mmCIF file of C-alpha atoms and ligand atoms in Angstrom:
data_model
loop_
_atom_site.group_PDB
_atom_site.id
_atom_site.type_symbol
_atom_site.label_atom_id
_atom_site.label_comp_id
_atom_site.label_asym_id
_atom_site.label_seq_id
_atom_site.Cartn_x
_atom_site.Cartn_y
_atom_site.Cartn_z
ATOM 1 C CA MET A 1 7.992 -19.516 -12.751
ATOM 2 C CA ALA A 2 10.216 -22.479 -12.056
ATOM 3 C CA ALA A 3 8.340 -25.776 -11.466
ATOM 4 C CA GLY A 4 7.827 -26.433 -7.770
ATOM 5 C CA SER A 5 8.558 -22.914 -6.575
ATOM 6 C CA ARG A 6 5.764 -20.829 -5.156
ATOM 7 C CA GLN A 7 4.972 -17.673 -7.041
ATOM 8 C CA ALA A 8 5.949 -14.550 -5.020
ATOM 9 C CA ALA A 9 3.272 -12.000 -4.475
ATOM 10 C CA LEU A 10 5.753 -9.263 -5.189
ATOM 11 C CA GLU A 11 9.286 -9.425 -6.397
ATOM 12 C CA ALA A 12 11.622 -6.437 -6.841
ATOM 13 C CA GLU A 13 15.106 -6.849 -8.277
ATOM 14 C CA GLY A 14 17.898 -4.388 -8.461
ATOM 15 C CA LEU A 15 15.628 -1.330 -8.255
ATOM 16 C CA VAL A 16 17.414 1.961 -8.951
ATOM 17 C CA LYS A 17 15.744 5.432 -8.724
ATOM 18 C CA ARG A 18 17.428 8.708 -9.284
ATOM 19 C CA TYR A 19 16.085 12.220 -8.914
ATOM 20 C CA PRO A 20 17.495 15.506 -10.141
ATOM 21 C CA ASP A 21 18.966 17.408 -7.181
ATOM 22 C CA ALA A 22 20.872 20.698 -7.493
ATOM 23 C CA GLY A 23 21.722 20.130 -11.172
ATOM 24 C CA ALA A 24 22.851 16.581 -10.681
ATOM 25 C CA LEU A 25 21.140 13.226 -10.395
ATOM 26 C CA ARG A 26 20.952 11.827 -6.891
ATOM 27 C CA THR A 27 20.498 8.074 -6.394
ATOM 28 C CA VAL A 28 17.724 7.567 -3.945
ATOM 29 C CA LEU A 29 17.409 3.789 -4.345
ATOM 30 C CA ASP A 30 20.518 1.898 -5.242
ATOM 31 C CA ARG A 31 19.891 -1.764 -6.326
ATOM 32 C CA VAL A 32 17.040 -2.561 -3.921
ATOM 33 C CA SER A 33 15.710 -6.119 -4.021
ATOM 34 C CA LEU A 34 12.760 -7.509 -2.094
ATOM 35 C CA ARG A 35 10.614 -10.609 -2.370
ATOM 36 C CA LEU A 36 7.349 -11.175 -0.570
ATOM 37 C CA GLU A 37 5.453 -14.457 -0.331
ATOM 38 C CA PRO A 38 1.673 -14.397 -0.009
ATOM 39 C CA GLY A 39 0.815 -13.887 3.699
ATOM 40 C CA GLU A 40 4.137 -12.309 4.459
ATOM 41 C CA THR A 41 4.644 -8.925 6.271
ATOM 42 C CA VAL A 42 7.781 -6.792 5.866
ATOM 43 C CA ALA A 43 8.334 -3.578 7.721
ATOM 44 C CA VAL A 44 10.557 -1.035 6.055
ATOM 45 C CA THR A 45 12.044 1.661 8.307
ATOM 46 C CA GLY A 46 14.575 4.445 7.609
ATOM 47 C CA PRO A 47 14.990 8.105 8.277
ATOM 48 C CA SER A 48 12.925 10.757 6.578
ATOM 49 C CA GLY A 49 14.096 11.221 3.050
ATOM 50 C CA SER A 50 15.675 7.719 2.770
ATOM 51 C CA GLY A 51 13.386 6.674 -0.064
ATOM 52 C CA LYS A 52 10.648 4.744 1.654
ATOM 53 C CA SER A 53 7.806 6.342 -0.220
ATOM 54 C CA THR A 54 9.731 6.139 -3.429
ATOM 55 C CA LEU A 55 10.138 2.390 -2.956
ATOM 56 C CA LEU A 56 6.418 1.911 -2.415
ATOM 57 C CA HIS A 57 5.579 3.967 -5.493
ATOM 58 C CA LEU A 58 7.870 1.780 -7.590
ATOM 59 C CA LEU A 59 6.425 -1.375 -6.147
ATOM 60 C CA ALA A 60 2.965 -0.162 -7.006
ATOM 61 C CA GLY A 61 3.965 0.838 -10.498
ATOM 62 C CA LEU A 62 3.042 4.460 -9.689
ATOM 63 C CA GLU A 63 6.559 5.489 -10.730
ATOM 64 C CA THR A 64 9.009 3.888 -13.067
ATOM 65 C CA PRO A 65 12.468 2.722 -11.913
ATOM 66 C CA ASP A 66 15.669 3.826 -13.599
ATOM 67 C CA GLY A 67 16.887 0.257 -13.351
ATOM 68 C CA GLY A 68 15.636 -3.066 -12.132
ATOM 69 C CA THR A 69 12.341 -4.873 -12.323
ATOM 70 C CA VAL A 70 9.159 -5.193 -10.299
ATOM 71 C CA ARG A 71 7.045 -8.308 -10.760
ATOM 72 C CA LEU A 72 3.556 -8.333 -9.270
ATOM 73 C CA LEU A 73 2.055 -11.886 -9.156
ATOM 74 C CA GLY A 74 4.700 -12.830 -11.688
ATOM 75 C CA GLN A 75 3.896 -9.987 -14.116
ATOM 76 C CA ASP A 76 6.751 -7.652 -15.060
ATOM 77 C CA LEU A 77 5.311 -4.110 -14.614
ATOM 78 C CA ALA A 78 7.609 -2.745 -17.296
ATOM 79 C CA GLY A 79 6.190 -5.116 -19.855
ATOM 80 C CA LEU A 80 2.675 -3.651 -19.409
ATOM 81 C CA GLY A 81 1.208 -0.545 -20.961
ATOM 82 C CA GLU A 82 -0.171 2.211 -18.754
ATOM 83 C CA ALA A 83 -3.766 0.888 -18.928
ATOM 84 C CA ALA A 84 -2.862 -2.707 -18.102
ATOM 85 C CA ARG A 85 -0.604 -1.475 -15.280
ATOM 86 C CA SER A 86 -3.351 0.534 -13.684
ATOM 87 C CA ARG A 87 -5.788 -2.356 -14.035
ATOM 88 C CA LEU A 88 -3.384 -4.694 -12.339
ATOM 89 C CA ARG A 89 -2.772 -2.132 -9.631
ATOM 90 C CA ARG A 90 -6.520 -1.521 -9.048
ATOM 91 C CA ARG A 91 -7.192 -5.306 -8.747
ATOM 92 C CA HIS A 92 -4.261 -6.428 -6.855
ATOM 93 C CA VAL A 93 -2.633 -3.663 -4.926
ATOM 94 C CA GLY A 94 -4.083 -1.863 -1.870
ATOM 95 C CA PHE A 95 -2.194 1.387 -1.202
ATOM 96 C CA VAL A 96 -2.683 3.061 2.138
ATOM 97 C CA HIS A 97 -1.281 6.604 2.009
ATOM 98 C CA GLN A 98 0.138 8.442 4.987
ATOM 99 C CA PHE A 99 -2.455 11.248 4.759
ATOM 100 C CA PHE A 100 -5.446 8.948 3.798
ATOM 101 C CA HIS A 101 -6.123 10.606 0.440
ATOM 102 C CA LEU A 102 -9.903 10.115 0.720
ATOM 103 C CA LEU A 103 -11.979 12.010 -1.791
ATOM 104 C CA PRO A 104 -13.718 14.842 0.128
ATOM 105 C CA THR A 105 -16.745 15.105 -2.063
ATOM 106 C CA LEU A 106 -17.712 11.449 -1.673
ATOM 107 C CA THR A 107 -19.217 9.830 1.423
ATOM 108 C CA VAL A 108 -17.320 7.251 3.380
ATOM 109 C CA GLU A 109 -19.134 4.451 1.667
ATOM 110 C CA GLU A 110 -18.613 5.911 -1.722
ATOM 111 C CA ASN A 111 -14.950 6.236 -1.099
ATOM 112 C CA VAL A 112 -14.753 2.523 -0.219
ATOM 113 C CA ARG A 113 -16.887 1.498 -3.243
ATOM 114 C CA LEU A 114 -14.893 3.570 -5.736
ATOM 115 C CA PRO A 115 -12.045 1.088 -6.572
ATOM 116 C CA LEU A 116 -14.668 -1.661 -7.055
ATOM 117 C CA GLU A 117 -16.841 0.432 -9.347
ATOM 118 C CA LEU A 118 -13.851 1.597 -11.349
ATOM 119 C CA ASP A 119 -13.163 -2.088 -11.878
ATOM 120 C CA GLY A 120 -16.649 -2.776 -13.157
ATOM 121 C CA VAL A 121 -17.999 -4.553 -10.095
ATOM 122 C CA ASP A 122 -21.811 -4.108 -10.174
ATOM 123 C CA ALA A 123 -23.246 -1.477 -7.838
ATOM 124 C CA GLY A 124 -25.090 -3.934 -5.525
ATOM 125 C CA ARG A 125 -22.040 -6.080 -4.907
ATOM 126 C CA ALA A 126 -19.833 -3.031 -4.482
ATOM 127 C CA ARG A 127 -22.233 -1.706 -1.872
ATOM 128 C CA ARG A 128 -22.385 -4.927 0.095
ATOM 129 C CA ARG A 129 -18.579 -5.254 0.068
ATOM 130 C CA ALA A 130 -18.190 -1.610 1.214
ATOM 131 C CA ARG A 131 -20.678 -2.043 4.065
ATOM 132 C CA ALA A 132 -19.041 -5.289 5.244
ATOM 133 C CA LEU A 133 -15.690 -3.625 5.266
ATOM 134 C CA LEU A 134 -16.981 -0.529 7.088
ATOM 135 C CA ALA A 135 -18.515 -2.811 9.699
ATOM 136 C CA ALA A 136 -15.140 -4.669 9.995
ATOM 137 C CA VAL A 137 -13.361 -1.409 10.696
ATOM 138 C CA GLY A 138 -16.056 -0.314 13.140
ATOM 139 C CA LEU A 139 -17.467 2.498 11.011
ATOM 140 C CA ALA A 140 -20.807 1.049 9.813
ATOM 141 C CA ALA A 141 -22.634 3.991 11.320
ATOM 142 C CA ARG A 142 -20.498 6.490 9.463
ATOM 143 C CA ALA A 143 -21.129 5.201 5.987
ATOM 144 C CA GLY A 144 -23.082 8.268 4.931
ATOM 145 C CA ASP A 145 -20.700 10.845 6.491
ATOM 146 C CA PHE A 146 -18.096 12.800 4.591
ATOM 147 C CA PRO A 147 -14.434 12.270 5.406
ATOM 148 C CA GLU A 148 -13.994 15.678 7.030
ATOM 149 C CA GLN A 149 -16.579 14.710 9.652
ATOM 150 C CA LEU A 150 -14.271 11.921 10.839
ATOM 151 C CA SER A 151 -11.209 11.907 13.062
ATOM 152 C CA GLY A 152 -7.786 11.141 11.663
ATOM 153 C CA GLY A 153 -7.960 7.570 13.060
ATOM 154 C CA GLU A 154 -11.352 7.048 11.489
ATOM 155 C CA GLN A 155 -10.245 8.401 8.139
ATOM 156 C CA GLN A 156 -7.331 6.055 8.126
ATOM 157 C CA ARG A 157 -9.666 3.126 8.854
ATOM 158 C CA VAL A 158 -11.840 4.176 5.897
ATOM 159 C CA ALA A 159 -8.638 4.386 3.769
ATOM 160 C CA ILE A 160 -7.750 0.869 4.791
ATOM 161 C CA ALA A 161 -11.209 -0.419 4.005
ATOM 162 C CA ARG A 162 -10.878 1.180 0.572
ATOM 163 C CA ALA A 163 -7.489 -0.385 0.061
ATOM 164 C CA LEU A 164 -8.768 -3.849 1.062
ATOM 165 C CA ALA A 165 -11.980 -3.641 -0.947
ATOM 166 C CA PRO A 166 -10.775 -5.605 -3.964
ATOM 167 C CA HIS A 167 -9.108 -8.336 -1.738
ATOM 168 C CA PRO A 168 -5.643 -7.184 -3.038
ATOM 169 C CA ALA A 169 -2.784 -9.675 -3.128
ATOM 170 C CA VAL A 170 -0.336 -6.951 -2.021
ATOM 171 C CA VAL A 171 -0.947 -4.187 0.501
ATOM 172 C CA LEU A 172 1.498 -1.240 0.531
ATOM 173 C CA ALA A 173 1.091 0.942 3.557
ATOM 174 C CA ASP A 174 3.071 4.220 3.781
ATOM 175 C CA GLU A 175 3.366 5.219 7.448
ATOM 176 C CA PRO A 176 -0.264 4.345 7.989
ATOM 177 C CA THR A 177 -0.057 5.069 11.692
ATOM 178 C CA GLY A 178 2.193 8.122 11.467
ATOM 179 C CA ASN A 179 -0.639 10.578 12.203
ATOM 180 C CA LEU A 180 -2.508 8.615 14.765
ATOM 181 C CA ASP A 181 -2.613 8.349 18.525
ATOM 182 C CA PRO A 182 -1.391 5.045 19.998
ATOM 183 C CA ALA A 183 -4.921 3.523 20.428
ATOM 184 C CA ALA A 184 -5.908 4.402 16.830
ATOM 185 C CA ALA A 185 -2.511 3.244 15.553
ATOM 186 C CA ALA A 186 -2.952 -0.180 17.207
ATOM 187 C CA GLY A 187 -6.416 -0.528 15.607
ATOM 188 C CA VAL A 188 -5.010 0.219 12.223
ATOM 189 C CA LEU A 189 -2.246 -2.394 12.586
ATOM 190 C CA ASP A 190 -4.843 -4.896 13.672
ATOM 191 C CA LEU A 191 -6.812 -4.301 10.506
ATOM 192 C CA LEU A 192 -3.753 -4.647 8.252
ATOM 193 C CA GLU A 193 -2.780 -7.862 10.050
ATOM 194 C CA ALA A 194 -6.303 -9.283 9.652
ATOM 195 C CA ALA A 195 -6.035 -8.751 5.874
ATOM 196 C CA VAL A 196 -2.795 -10.679 5.891
ATOM 197 C CA ARG A 197 -4.154 -13.416 7.970
ATOM 198 C CA GLU A 198 -7.632 -13.728 6.339
ATOM 199 C CA HIS A 199 -6.714 -13.276 2.681
ATOM 200 C CA GLY A 200 -3.054 -14.180 2.502
ATOM 201 C CA ALA A 201 -2.127 -10.718 1.388
ATOM 202 C CA ALA A 202 1.524 -9.699 1.315
ATOM 203 C CA LEU A 203 2.031 -6.484 3.299
ATOM 204 C CA VAL A 204 4.817 -3.936 3.082
ATOM 205 C CA LEU A 205 4.504 -1.637 6.114
ATOM 206 C CA VAL A 206 6.605 1.539 5.982
ATOM 207 C CA THR A 207 6.836 2.790 9.478
ATOM 208 C CA HIS A 208 8.791 4.934 11.949
ATOM 209 C CA SER A 209 7.266 3.100 14.818
ATOM 210 C CA ALA A 210 9.315 0.475 16.693
ATOM 211 C CA GLU A 211 6.021 -1.101 17.931
ATOM 212 C CA ALA A 212 4.659 -1.440 14.420
ATOM 213 C CA ALA A 213 7.937 -2.826 13.045
ATOM 214 C CA ALA A 214 8.026 -5.328 15.925
ATOM 215 C CA ARG A 215 4.789 -6.775 14.711
ATOM 216 C CA ALA A 216 6.183 -7.647 11.250
ATOM 217 C CA GLY A 217 7.797 -10.966 10.354
ATOM 218 C CA ARG A 218 10.803 -9.184 8.825
ATOM 219 C CA VAL A 219 12.201 -5.738 9.458
ATOM 220 C CA LEU A 220 14.335 -4.042 6.784
ATOM 221 C CA ALA A 221 15.879 -0.615 6.715
ATOM 222 C CA LEU A 222 16.787 1.807 3.915
ATOM 223 C CA ARG A 223 20.278 3.158 4.539
ATOM 224 C CA GLY A 224 22.195 5.143 1.881
ATOM 225 C CA GLY A 225 19.880 3.828 -0.810
ATOM 226 C CA ARG A 226 20.292 0.144 0.121
ATOM 227 C CA LEU A 227 17.754 -2.048 1.758
ATOM 228 C CA VAL A 228 19.362 -3.937 4.610
ATOM 229 C CA GLU A 229 18.312 -6.249 7.494
ATOM 230 C CA ALA A 230 17.463 -3.972 10.399
ATOM 231 C CA PRO A 231 19.587 -4.680 13.463
HETATM 232 N N1 ADP B 301 9.365 13.452 -7.585
HETATM 233 C C1 ADP B 301 10.547 13.720 -6.975
HETATM 234 N N2 ADP B 301 11.356 14.605 -7.581
HETATM 235 C C2 ADP B 301 12.597 14.828 -6.940
HETATM 236 N N3 ADP B 301 13.003 14.347 -5.852
HETATM 237 C C3 ADP B 301 12.131 13.454 -5.165
HETATM 238 C C4 ADP B 301 10.914 13.106 -5.790
HETATM 239 N N4 ADP B 301 10.357 12.183 -4.846
HETATM 240 C C5 ADP B 301 11.187 12.033 -3.876
HETATM 241 N N5 ADP B 301 12.314 12.754 -4.095
HETATM 242 C C6 ADP B 301 13.517 12.822 -3.201
HETATM 243 O O1 ADP B 301 13.856 11.474 -2.894
HETATM 244 C C7 ADP B 301 14.225 11.326 -1.601
HETATM 245 C C8 ADP B 301 13.413 10.216 -0.930
HETATM 246 O O2 ADP B 301 12.078 10.682 -0.728
HETATM 247 P P1 ADP B 301 10.953 9.775 -0.154
HETATM 248 O O3 ADP B 301 10.933 8.482 -0.870
HETATM 249 O O4 ADP B 301 9.733 10.560 -0.088
HETATM 250 O O5 ADP B 301 11.604 9.502 1.325
HETATM 251 P P2 ADP B 301 10.878 8.970 2.656
HETATM 252 O O6 ADP B 301 9.570 8.468 2.305
HETATM 253 O O7 ADP B 301 11.813 7.866 3.180
HETATM 254 O O8 ADP B 301 10.788 10.167 3.575
HETATM 255 C C9 ADP B 301 14.120 12.689 -0.897
HETATM 256 O O9 ADP B 301 15.278 13.323 -0.905
HETATM 257 C C10 ADP B 301 13.118 13.419 -1.839
HETATM 258 O O10 ADP B 301 13.323 14.683 -1.821
HETATM 259 MG MG1 MG B 302 7.550 8.959 2.872
#
């Protein structure tokens, strides 16, 4: 890091991703660059199939780019082995999936505790953190329920509590309000914004919703594989 410059939370440079398609390779992301400072929110829009989820997966190190680099808190993901990369992800990235991805056989509280326990946080601390987060998302009374007993909006709030449990420096949310009614969607955006405000997290919010995008500091769009300023 250059002296005097603040370290970016997340820095992607020249990302390229190609997938096989009908016997050829199709370029889904074509030299995509993105830099997020701590506390910054960027909305990413774009039609279905434009590569939004692919971009988030690359940023999280869940998939490997065919070109370009991702630096998370200054660390180049390509320079890390699989184990170090998943440790970095577990500690510093909160990923909110479009369809929640809660584990059905664990209770709500166990789902929220899981990333902490995988990271070696002791059981008492993990339980306290999970309960505080569930209270913050208005679900303290549902801690012992199983995901299937909750509505979609409630499940997404649990998924957000789980993503925020380790105080991640970067939150990547893939259409987190896509399956929610407007009131539940507004509640989910409030929670994500609170994480940004209270912990200085950087947030990438993939969304189809104009209202959600309007709440972000910066709005970018994927078009033809390029990431451009949205009009
Ligand atoms: N694992 C994969 N293998 C092959 N093609 C993929 C894979 N993942 C995504 N794609 C293709 O890449 C394009 C972008 O997908 P995606 O990132 O899911 O778009 P979005 O999230 O914007 O709807 C789509 O055409 C999709 O079919
Ligand atoms: Mg997607």
